[in-house]
Coordinates of C-alpha atoms in Angstrom, one line a residue:
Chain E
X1 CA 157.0 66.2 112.9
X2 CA 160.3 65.0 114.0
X3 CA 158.9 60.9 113.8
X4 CA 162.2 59.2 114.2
X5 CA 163.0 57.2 117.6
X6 CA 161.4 57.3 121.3
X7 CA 161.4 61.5 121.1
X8 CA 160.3 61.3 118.0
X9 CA 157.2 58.8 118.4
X10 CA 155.9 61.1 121.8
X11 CA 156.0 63.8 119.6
X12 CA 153.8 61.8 116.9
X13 CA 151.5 60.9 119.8
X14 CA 151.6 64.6 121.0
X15 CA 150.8 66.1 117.2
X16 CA 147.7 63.5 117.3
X17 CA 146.2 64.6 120.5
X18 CA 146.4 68.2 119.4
X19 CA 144.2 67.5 116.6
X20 CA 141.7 66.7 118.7
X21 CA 141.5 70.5 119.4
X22 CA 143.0 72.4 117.0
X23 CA 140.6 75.1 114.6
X24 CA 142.4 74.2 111.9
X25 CA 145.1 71.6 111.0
X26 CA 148.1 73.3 108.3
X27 CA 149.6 69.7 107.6
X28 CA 153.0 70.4 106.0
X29 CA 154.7 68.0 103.6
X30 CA 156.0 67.7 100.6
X31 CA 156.5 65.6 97.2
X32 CA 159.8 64.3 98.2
X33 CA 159.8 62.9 101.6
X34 CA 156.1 62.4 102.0
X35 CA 155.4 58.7 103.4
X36 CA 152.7 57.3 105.9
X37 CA 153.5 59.4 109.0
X38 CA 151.9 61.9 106.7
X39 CA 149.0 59.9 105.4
X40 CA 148.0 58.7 108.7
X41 CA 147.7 62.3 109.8
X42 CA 146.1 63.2 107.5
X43 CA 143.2 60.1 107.7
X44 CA 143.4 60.7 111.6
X45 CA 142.4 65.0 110.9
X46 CA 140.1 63.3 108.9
X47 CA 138.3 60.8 110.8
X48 CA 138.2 63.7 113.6
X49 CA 136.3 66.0 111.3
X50 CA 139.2 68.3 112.0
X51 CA 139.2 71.0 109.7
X52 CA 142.4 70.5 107.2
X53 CA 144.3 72.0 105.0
X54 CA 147.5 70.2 103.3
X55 CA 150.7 72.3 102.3
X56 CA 152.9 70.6 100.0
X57 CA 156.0 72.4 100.6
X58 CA 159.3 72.9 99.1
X59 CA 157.6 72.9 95.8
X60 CA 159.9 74.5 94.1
X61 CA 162.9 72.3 94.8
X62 CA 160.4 69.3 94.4
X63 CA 157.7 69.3 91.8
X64 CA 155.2 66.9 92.7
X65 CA 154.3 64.2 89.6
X66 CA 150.9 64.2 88.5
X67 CA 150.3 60.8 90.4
X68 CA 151.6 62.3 93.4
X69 CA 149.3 65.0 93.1
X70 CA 146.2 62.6 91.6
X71 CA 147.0 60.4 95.2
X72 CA 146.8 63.7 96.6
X73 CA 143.4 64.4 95.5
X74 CA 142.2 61.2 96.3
X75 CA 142.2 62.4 100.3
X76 CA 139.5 64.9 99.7
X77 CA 141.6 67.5 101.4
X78 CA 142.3 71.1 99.8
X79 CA 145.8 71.1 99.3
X80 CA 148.1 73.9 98.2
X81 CA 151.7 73.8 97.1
X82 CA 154.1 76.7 98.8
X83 CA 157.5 77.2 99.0
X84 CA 158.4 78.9 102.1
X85 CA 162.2 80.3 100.3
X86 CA 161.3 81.6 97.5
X87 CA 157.1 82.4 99.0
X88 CA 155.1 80.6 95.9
X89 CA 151.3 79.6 97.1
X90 CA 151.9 81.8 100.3
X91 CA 149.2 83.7 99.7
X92 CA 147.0 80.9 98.1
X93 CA 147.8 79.1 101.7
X94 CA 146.4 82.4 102.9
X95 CA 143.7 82.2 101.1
X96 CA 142.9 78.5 101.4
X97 CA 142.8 79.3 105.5
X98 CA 140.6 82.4 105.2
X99 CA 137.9 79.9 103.4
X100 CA 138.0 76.8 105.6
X101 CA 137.7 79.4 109.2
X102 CA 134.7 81.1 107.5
X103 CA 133.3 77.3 106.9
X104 CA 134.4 75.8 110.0
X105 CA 134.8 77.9 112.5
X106 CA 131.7 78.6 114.3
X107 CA 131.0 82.2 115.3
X108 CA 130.3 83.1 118.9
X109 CA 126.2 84.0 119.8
X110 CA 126.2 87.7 120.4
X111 CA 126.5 88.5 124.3
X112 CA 122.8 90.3 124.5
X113 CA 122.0 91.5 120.9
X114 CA 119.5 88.5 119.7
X115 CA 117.4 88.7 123.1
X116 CA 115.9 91.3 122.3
X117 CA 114.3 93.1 119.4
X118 CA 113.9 96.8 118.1
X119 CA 112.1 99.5 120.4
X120 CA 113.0 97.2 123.5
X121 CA 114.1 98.6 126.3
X122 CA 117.7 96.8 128.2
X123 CA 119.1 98.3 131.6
X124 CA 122.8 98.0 131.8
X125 CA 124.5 98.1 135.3
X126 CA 128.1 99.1 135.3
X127 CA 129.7 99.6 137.8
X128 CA 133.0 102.1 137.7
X129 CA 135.6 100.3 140.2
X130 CA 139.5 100.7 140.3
X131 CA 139.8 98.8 137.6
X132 CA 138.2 100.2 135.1
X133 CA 140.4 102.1 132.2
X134 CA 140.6 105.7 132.5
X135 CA 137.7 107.3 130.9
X136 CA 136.6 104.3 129.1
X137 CA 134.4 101.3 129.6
X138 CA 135.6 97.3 129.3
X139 CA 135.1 95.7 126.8
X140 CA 132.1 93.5 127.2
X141 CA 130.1 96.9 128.1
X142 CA 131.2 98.2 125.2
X143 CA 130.2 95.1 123.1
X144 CA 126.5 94.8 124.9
X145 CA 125.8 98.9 123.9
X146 CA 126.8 98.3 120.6
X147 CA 124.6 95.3 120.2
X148 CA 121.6 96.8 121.7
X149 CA 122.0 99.6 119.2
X150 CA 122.2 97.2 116.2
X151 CA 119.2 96.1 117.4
X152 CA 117.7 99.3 117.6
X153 CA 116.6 98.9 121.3
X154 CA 117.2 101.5 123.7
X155 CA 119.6 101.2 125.9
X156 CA 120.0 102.8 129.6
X157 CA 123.0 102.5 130.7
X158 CA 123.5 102.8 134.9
X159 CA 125.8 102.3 138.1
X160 CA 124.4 100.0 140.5
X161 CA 123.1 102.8 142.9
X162 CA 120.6 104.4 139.8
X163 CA 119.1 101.0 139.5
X164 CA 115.7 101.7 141.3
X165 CA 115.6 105.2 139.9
X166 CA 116.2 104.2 136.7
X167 CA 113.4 101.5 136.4
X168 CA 111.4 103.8 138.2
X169 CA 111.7 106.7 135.7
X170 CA 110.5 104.2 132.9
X171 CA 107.3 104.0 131.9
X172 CA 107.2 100.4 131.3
X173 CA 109.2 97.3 132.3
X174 CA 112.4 96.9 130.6
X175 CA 112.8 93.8 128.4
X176 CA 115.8 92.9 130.6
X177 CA 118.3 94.1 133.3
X178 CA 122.3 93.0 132.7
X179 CA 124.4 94.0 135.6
X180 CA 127.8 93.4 136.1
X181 CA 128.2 89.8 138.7
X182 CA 130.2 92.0 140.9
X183 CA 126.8 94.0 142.3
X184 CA 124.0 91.0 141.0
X185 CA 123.0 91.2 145.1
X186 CA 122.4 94.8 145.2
X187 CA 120.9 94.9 141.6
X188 CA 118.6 92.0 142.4
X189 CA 117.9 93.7 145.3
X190 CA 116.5 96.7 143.4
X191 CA 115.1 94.3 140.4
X192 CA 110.8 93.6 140.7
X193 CA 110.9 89.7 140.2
X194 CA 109.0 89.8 137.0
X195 CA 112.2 91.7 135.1
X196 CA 114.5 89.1 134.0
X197 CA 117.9 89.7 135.2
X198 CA 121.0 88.8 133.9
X199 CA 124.8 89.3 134.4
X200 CA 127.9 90.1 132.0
X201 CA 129.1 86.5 133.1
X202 CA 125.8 84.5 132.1
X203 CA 125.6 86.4 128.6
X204 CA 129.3 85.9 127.8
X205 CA 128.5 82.0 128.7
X206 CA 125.9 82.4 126.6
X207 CA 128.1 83.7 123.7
X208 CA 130.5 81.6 123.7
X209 CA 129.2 78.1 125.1
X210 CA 126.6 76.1 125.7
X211 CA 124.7 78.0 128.7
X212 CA 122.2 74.7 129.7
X213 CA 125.5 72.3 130.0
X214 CA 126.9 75.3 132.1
X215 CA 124.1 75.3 134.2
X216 CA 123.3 71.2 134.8
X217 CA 127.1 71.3 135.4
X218 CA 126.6 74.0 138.2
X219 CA 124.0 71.9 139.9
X220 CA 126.0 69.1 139.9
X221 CA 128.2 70.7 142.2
X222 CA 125.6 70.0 144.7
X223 CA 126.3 66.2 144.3
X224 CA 130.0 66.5 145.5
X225 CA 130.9 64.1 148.6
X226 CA 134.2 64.6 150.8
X227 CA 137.6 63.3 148.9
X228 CA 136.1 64.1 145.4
X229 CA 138.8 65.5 142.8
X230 CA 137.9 68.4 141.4
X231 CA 139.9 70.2 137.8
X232 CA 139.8 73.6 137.7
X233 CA 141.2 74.3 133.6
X234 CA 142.9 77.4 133.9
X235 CA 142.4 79.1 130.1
X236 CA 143.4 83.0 131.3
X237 CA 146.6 83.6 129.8
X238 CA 147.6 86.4 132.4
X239 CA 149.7 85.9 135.5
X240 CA 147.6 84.6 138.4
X241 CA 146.6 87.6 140.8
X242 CA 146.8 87.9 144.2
X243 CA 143.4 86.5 145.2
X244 CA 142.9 85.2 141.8
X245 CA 139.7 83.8 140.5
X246 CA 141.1 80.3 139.4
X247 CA 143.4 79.3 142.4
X248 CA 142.4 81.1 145.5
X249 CA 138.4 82.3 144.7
X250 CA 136.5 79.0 142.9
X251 CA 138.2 76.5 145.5
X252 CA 136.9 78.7 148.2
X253 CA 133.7 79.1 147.3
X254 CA 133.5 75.5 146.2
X255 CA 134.5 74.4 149.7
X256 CA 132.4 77.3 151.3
X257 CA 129.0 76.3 149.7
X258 CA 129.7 72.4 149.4
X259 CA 131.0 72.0 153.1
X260 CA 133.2 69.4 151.9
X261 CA 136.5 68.2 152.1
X262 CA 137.6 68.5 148.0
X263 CA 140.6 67.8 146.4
X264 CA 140.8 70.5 144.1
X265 CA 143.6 70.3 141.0
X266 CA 144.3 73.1 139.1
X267 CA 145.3 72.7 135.2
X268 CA 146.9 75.3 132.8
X269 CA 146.1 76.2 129.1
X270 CA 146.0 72.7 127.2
X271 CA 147.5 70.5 129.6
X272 CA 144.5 69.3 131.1
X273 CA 145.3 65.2 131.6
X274 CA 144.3 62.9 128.6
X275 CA 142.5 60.9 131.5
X276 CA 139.9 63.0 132.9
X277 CA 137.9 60.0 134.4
X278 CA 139.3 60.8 138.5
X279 CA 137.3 64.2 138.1
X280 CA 134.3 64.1 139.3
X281 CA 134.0 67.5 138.0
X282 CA 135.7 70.1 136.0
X283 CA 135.5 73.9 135.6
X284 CA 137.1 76.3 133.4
X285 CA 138.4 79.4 134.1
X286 CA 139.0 81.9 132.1
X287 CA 136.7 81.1 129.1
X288 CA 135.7 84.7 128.9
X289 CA 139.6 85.4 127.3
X290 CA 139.4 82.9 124.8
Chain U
X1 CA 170.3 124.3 117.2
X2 CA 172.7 125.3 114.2
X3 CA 173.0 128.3 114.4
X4 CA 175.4 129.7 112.4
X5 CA 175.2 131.3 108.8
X6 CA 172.4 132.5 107.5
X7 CA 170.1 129.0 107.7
X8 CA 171.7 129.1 110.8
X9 CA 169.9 132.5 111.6
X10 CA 166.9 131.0 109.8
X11 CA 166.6 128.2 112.1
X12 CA 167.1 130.4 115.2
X13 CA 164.3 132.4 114.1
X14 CA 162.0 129.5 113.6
X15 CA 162.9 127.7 116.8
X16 CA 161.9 130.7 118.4
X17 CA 158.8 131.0 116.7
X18 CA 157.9 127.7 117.5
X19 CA 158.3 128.2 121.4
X20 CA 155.4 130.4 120.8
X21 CA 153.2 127.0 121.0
X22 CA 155.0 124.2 122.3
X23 CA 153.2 122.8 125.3
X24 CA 156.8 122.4 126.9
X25 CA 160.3 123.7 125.7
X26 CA 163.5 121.2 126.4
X27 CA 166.3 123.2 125.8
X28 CA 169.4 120.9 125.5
X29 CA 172.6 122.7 126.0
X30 CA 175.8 121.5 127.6
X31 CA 178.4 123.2 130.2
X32 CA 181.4 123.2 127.4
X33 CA 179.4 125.3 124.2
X34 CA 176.9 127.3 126.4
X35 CA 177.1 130.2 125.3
X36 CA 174.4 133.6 124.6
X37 CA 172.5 131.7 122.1
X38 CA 171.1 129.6 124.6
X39 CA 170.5 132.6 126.9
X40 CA 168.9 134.4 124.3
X41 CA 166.4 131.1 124.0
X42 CA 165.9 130.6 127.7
X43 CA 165.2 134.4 128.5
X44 CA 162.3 134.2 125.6
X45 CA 161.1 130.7 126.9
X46 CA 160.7 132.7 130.5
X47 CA 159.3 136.0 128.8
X48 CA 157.1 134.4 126.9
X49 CA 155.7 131.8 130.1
X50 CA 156.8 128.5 128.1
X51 CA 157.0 125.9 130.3
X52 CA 160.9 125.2 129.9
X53 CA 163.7 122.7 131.1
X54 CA 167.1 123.2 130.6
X55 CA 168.9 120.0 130.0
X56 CA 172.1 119.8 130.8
X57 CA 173.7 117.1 128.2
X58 CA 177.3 115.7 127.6
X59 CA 177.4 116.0 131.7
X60 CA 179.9 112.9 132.0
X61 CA 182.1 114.6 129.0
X62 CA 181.6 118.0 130.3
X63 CA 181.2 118.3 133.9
X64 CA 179.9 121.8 135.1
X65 CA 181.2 123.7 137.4
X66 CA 180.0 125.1 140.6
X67 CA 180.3 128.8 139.0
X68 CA 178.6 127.4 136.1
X69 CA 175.7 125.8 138.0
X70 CA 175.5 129.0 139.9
X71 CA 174.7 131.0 136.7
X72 CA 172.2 128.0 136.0
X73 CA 170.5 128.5 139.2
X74 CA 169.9 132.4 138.5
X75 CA 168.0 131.6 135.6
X76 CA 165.4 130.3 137.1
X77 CA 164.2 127.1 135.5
X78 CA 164.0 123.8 135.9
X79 CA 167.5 121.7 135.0
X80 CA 168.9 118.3 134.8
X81 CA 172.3 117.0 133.9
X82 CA 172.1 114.4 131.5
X83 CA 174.3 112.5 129.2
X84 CA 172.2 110.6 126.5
X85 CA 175.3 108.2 125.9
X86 CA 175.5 106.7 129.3
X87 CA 172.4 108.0 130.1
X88 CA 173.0 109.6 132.5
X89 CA 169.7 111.4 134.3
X90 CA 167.3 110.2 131.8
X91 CA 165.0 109.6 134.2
X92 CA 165.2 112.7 136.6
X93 CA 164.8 114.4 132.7
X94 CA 161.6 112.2 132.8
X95 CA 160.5 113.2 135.7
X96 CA 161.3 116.8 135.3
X97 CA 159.1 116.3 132.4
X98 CA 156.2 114.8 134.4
X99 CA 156.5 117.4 136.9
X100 CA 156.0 120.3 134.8
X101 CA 153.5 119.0 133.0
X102 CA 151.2 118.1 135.7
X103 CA 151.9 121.6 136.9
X104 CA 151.2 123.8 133.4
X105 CA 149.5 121.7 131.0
X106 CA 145.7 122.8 131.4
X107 CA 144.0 119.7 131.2
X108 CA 140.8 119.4 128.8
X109 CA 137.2 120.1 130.4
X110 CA 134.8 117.0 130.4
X111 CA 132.6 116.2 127.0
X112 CA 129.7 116.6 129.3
X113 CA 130.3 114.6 132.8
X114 CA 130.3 118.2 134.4
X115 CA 126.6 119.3 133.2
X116 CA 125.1 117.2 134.8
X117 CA 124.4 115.6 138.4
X118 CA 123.6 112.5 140.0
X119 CA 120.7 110.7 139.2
X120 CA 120.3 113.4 135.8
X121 CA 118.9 111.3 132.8
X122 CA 121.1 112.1 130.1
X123 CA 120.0 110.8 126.5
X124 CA 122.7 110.0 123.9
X125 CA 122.0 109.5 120.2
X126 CA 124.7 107.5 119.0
X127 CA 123.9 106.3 115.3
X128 CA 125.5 103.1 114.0
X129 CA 127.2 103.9 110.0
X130 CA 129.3 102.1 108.3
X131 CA 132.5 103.9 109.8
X132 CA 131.4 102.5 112.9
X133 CA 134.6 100.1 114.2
X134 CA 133.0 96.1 114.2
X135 CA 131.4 95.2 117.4
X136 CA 132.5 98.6 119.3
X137 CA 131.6 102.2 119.8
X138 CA 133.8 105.0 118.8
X139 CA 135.7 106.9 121.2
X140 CA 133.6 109.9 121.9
X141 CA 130.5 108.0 122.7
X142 CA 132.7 105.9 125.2
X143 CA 133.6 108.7 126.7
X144 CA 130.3 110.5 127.3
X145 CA 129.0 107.2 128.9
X146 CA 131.9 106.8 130.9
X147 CA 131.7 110.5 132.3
X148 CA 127.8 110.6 132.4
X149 CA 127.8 107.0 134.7
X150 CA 131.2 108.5 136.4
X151 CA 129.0 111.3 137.4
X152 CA 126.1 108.9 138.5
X153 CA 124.0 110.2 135.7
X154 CA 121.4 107.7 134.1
X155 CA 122.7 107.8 130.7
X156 CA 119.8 106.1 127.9
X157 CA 121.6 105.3 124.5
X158 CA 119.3 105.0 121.1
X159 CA 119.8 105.5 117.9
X160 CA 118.4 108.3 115.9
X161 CA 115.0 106.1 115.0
X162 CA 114.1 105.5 119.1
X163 CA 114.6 109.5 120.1
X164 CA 110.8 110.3 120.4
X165 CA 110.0 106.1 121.7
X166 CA 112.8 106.8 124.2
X167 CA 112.0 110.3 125.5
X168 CA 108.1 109.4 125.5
X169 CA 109.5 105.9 127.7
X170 CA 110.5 108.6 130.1
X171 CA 108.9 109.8 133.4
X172 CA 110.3 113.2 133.1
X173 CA 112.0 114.9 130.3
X174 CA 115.7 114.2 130.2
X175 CA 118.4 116.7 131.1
X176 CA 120.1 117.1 127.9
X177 CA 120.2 115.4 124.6
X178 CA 123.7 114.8 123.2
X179 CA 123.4 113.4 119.5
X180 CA 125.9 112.6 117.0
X181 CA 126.1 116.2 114.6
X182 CA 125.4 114.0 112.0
X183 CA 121.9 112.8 112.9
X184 CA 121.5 116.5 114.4
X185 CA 118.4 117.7 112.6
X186 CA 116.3 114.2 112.4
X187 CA 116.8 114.3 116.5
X188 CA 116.4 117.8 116.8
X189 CA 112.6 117.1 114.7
X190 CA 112.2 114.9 117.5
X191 CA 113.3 116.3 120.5
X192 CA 110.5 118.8 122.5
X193 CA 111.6 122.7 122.7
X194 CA 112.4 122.6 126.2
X195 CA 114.9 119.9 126.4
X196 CA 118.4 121.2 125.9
X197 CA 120.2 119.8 122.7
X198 CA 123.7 119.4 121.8
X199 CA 126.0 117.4 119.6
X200 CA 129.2 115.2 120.4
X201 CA 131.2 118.1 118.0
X202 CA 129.6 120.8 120.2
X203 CA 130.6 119.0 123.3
X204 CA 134.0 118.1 121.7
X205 CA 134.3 122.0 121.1
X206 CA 133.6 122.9 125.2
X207 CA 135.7 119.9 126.6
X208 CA 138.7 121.1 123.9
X209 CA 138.8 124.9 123.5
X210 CA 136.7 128.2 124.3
X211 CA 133.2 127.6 122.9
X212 CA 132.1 130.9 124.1
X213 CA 134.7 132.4 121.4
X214 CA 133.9 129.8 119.0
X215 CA 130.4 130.6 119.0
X216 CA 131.2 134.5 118.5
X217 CA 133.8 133.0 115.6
X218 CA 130.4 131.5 114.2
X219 CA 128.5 134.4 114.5
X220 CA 131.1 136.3 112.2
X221 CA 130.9 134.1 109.5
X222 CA 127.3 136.7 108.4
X223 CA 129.7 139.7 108.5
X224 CA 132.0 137.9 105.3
X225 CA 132.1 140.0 102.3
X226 CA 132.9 139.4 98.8
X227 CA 136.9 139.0 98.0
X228 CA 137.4 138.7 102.0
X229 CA 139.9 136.1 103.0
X230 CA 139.3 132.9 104.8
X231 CA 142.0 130.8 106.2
X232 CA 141.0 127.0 107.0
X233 CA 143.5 125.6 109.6
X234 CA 143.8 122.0 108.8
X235 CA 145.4 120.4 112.4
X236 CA 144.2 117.2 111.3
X237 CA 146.9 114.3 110.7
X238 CA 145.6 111.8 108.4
X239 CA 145.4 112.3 104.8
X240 CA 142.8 114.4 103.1
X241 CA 140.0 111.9 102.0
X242 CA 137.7 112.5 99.4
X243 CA 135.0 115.2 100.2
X244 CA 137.6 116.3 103.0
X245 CA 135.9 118.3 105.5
X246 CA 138.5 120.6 105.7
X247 CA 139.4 121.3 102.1
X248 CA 135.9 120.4 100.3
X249 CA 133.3 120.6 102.5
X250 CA 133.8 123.5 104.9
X251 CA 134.5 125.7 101.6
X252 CA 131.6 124.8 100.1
X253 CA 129.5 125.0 103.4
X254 CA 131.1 129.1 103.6
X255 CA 130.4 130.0 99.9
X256 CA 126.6 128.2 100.3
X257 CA 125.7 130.3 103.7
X258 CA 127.1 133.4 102.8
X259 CA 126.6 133.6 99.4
X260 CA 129.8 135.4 99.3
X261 CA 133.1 135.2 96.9
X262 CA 135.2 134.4 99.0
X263 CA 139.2 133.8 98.8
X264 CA 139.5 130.1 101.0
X265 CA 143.5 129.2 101.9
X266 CA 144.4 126.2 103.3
X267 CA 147.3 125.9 105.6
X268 CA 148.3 122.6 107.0
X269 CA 149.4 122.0 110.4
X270 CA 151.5 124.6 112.4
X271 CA 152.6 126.1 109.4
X272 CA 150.2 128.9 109.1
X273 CA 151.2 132.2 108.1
X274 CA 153.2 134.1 110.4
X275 CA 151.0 137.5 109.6
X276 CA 147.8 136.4 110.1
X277 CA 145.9 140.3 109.3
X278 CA 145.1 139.8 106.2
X279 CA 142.7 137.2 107.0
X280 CA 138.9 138.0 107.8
X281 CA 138.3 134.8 109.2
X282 CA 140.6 131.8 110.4
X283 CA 139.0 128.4 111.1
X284 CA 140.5 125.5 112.7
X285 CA 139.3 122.3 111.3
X286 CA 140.5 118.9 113.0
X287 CA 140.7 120.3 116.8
X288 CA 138.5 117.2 117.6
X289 CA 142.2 115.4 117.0
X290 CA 144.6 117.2 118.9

């Protein structure tokens, strides 16, 4: 951190609110030039619970002392010493990284995999549009298959017009029906009420957030009155479409369905304001990418 | 090419056995040095039906002339004047490229999209080993599902465990089950008689080449006697891994079914013998790849 005058201290203040999102802090010092910019970082990272690790750099050109280093172990931190010239402790850095994500960072919940167990049964509805890669499925189709079969359940794999045929050519109920949101009308249309039914969208919520706060968020929605602000967090990192989902298709429908007269704000990647208290609601978009 | 001397002559001869099997011959001469070397090539390019552009290079340097371009014309084939320092038409080369291609490349038959219909249940038995990439299928089984749900097949993916639950789950008997050759003889203990059965290699074999002639190929393999010579024709581009199928196991699999003593050679990508009559049997291994 540049720390020195008015550019400097924003940039202090800007370092700090990172942390509060960051995986994994890489705080680089080193023995020579290492004061209390340095040390309040690091109690900061701390206090935060963000996961840390401390670099004490330029090791080469300056040894640390064996004070230094015992002050150094007083934080509780691991620490490694590197020199970026001449590459010492790059690979215990490496290393060092490596063990704090595998302790820190939590994994995402499979998409579909732990619903169900071996021997069941799951209907997957994917439908083949423009988009789709030549010869090949996406991704998240992909990912459920492979899933299912870890699981050992069986999986049948449909477009949305084999739907009916397909449940019908089974013998019993299928544990559950995932379709792609894109045809969840027609699907549910062709579903008997007591199958559960699911999309591609609800399960990749349910990988990689928490699903219930999704949903009591979603019916708040319902609680929206004219000249409420609304902050649509942009997280995709492509360029916005024509039509895109973010901009042009969530205030739509959020105007459609609430009937109300919103003030809707959209926000890219991190940039979201520090005050978020104006919002009466916020949605991100995008949170399938990241 | 160089081609004067002897390697010169050497080379000639090589480049000319090589057109043999090139999917598309660029033949890159220019209007200053053209001389009957380059006739010679182009008239065996034509007799032999290799799909061939002439390329015209050095066009800024050496500008042809109309009675030049008339002889061109004459020959029949596609050319381009290019000049790959200025670059010159680059991209009319491309799209000369393109268009020939399009028009005399045979494309590859489907893995399986094109035996079946709509609404056909299709059962794929895709078994999960350790070679299997982390969270994904491999490519083959991504195609069949893509082609079987392309075709509006019902397409019911198990591992080799859930064959008999998954055929028993079904109303009528599937039209085909595709399972990975490796698994081959667990499914086939588990699929009924009277349901066609195939493998991913089999189907690899129909989409990629003439199965009817590989079959007969097959077939052949009883009529190997002792001292008979077997060439294996290794198109495969990665490095030979241990118990290579190519060099260890196909060997092994030919001495154990025939009981025979027989003379194995290995040749390694296009560089197989030119006289190929002293062989009783040639077998390409690695055509899944190419």
């Amino acid at each position: 951190m540049d720390d020195v005058g008015a550019l400097g201290l924003a940039r202090v203040e800007r370092t700090k609110s990172v942390l509060q999102w960051v995986d994994i802090a890489i705080i680089v010092g080193n023995a020579q030039d290492f004061d209390h910019y340095e040390e309040d970082l690091i109690h900061e990272a701390i206090q935060l619970g963000t996961p840390t690790i401390l670099a004490l750099n330029k090791a080469s050109l300056y040894p640390a002392s064996s004070t230094f280093l015992d002050k150094i172990h007083t934080l509780g931190l691991p620490f490694v010493q590197t020199d970026a010239q001449d590459r010492l402790g790059v690979d215990d850095l490496r290393q060092a990284i490596i063990t704090l994500a595998a302790d820190h960072i939590p994994k995402d919940r499979l998409l579909v995999g732990d619903l169900v167990g071996a021997g069941d049964t799951v209907v997957l509805v994917t439908p083949i549009d423009t988009g789709a890669p030549k010869g090949r499925l996406i991704l998240p189709q992909v990912q459920a298959i492979r899933e299912l079969l870890d699981a050992h359940a069986k999986c049948f794999v449909v477009q949305q017009d084999k739907v009916s045929e397909c449940l019908n050519e089974l013998r019993n109920p299928p544990k559950l029906v995932m379709a792609d949101s894109q045809v969840i009308m027609d699907v549910a249309a062709q579903t008997p009420e007591n199958i559960p039914l699911t999309t591609f969208s609800i399960q990749m919520a349910y990988s990689k957030s928490d699903v219930i706060a999704m949903a009591e968020g979603t019916a708040a929605l319902a609680s929206l009155q004219d000249g409420d602000r609304v902050l649509i967090c942009e997280t995709c990192s492509h360029h916005p479409q024509k039509d895109d989902i973010g901009r042009v298709k969530i205030p739509r429908w959020l105007r459609q369905k609430t009937g109300k007269n919103l003030e809707i704000e959209v926000a890219v990647g991190k940039d979201f304001p520090i005050d978020l208290s104006p919002y009466k609601v916020l949605i991100q978009c995008g949170g399938c990418v990241v």
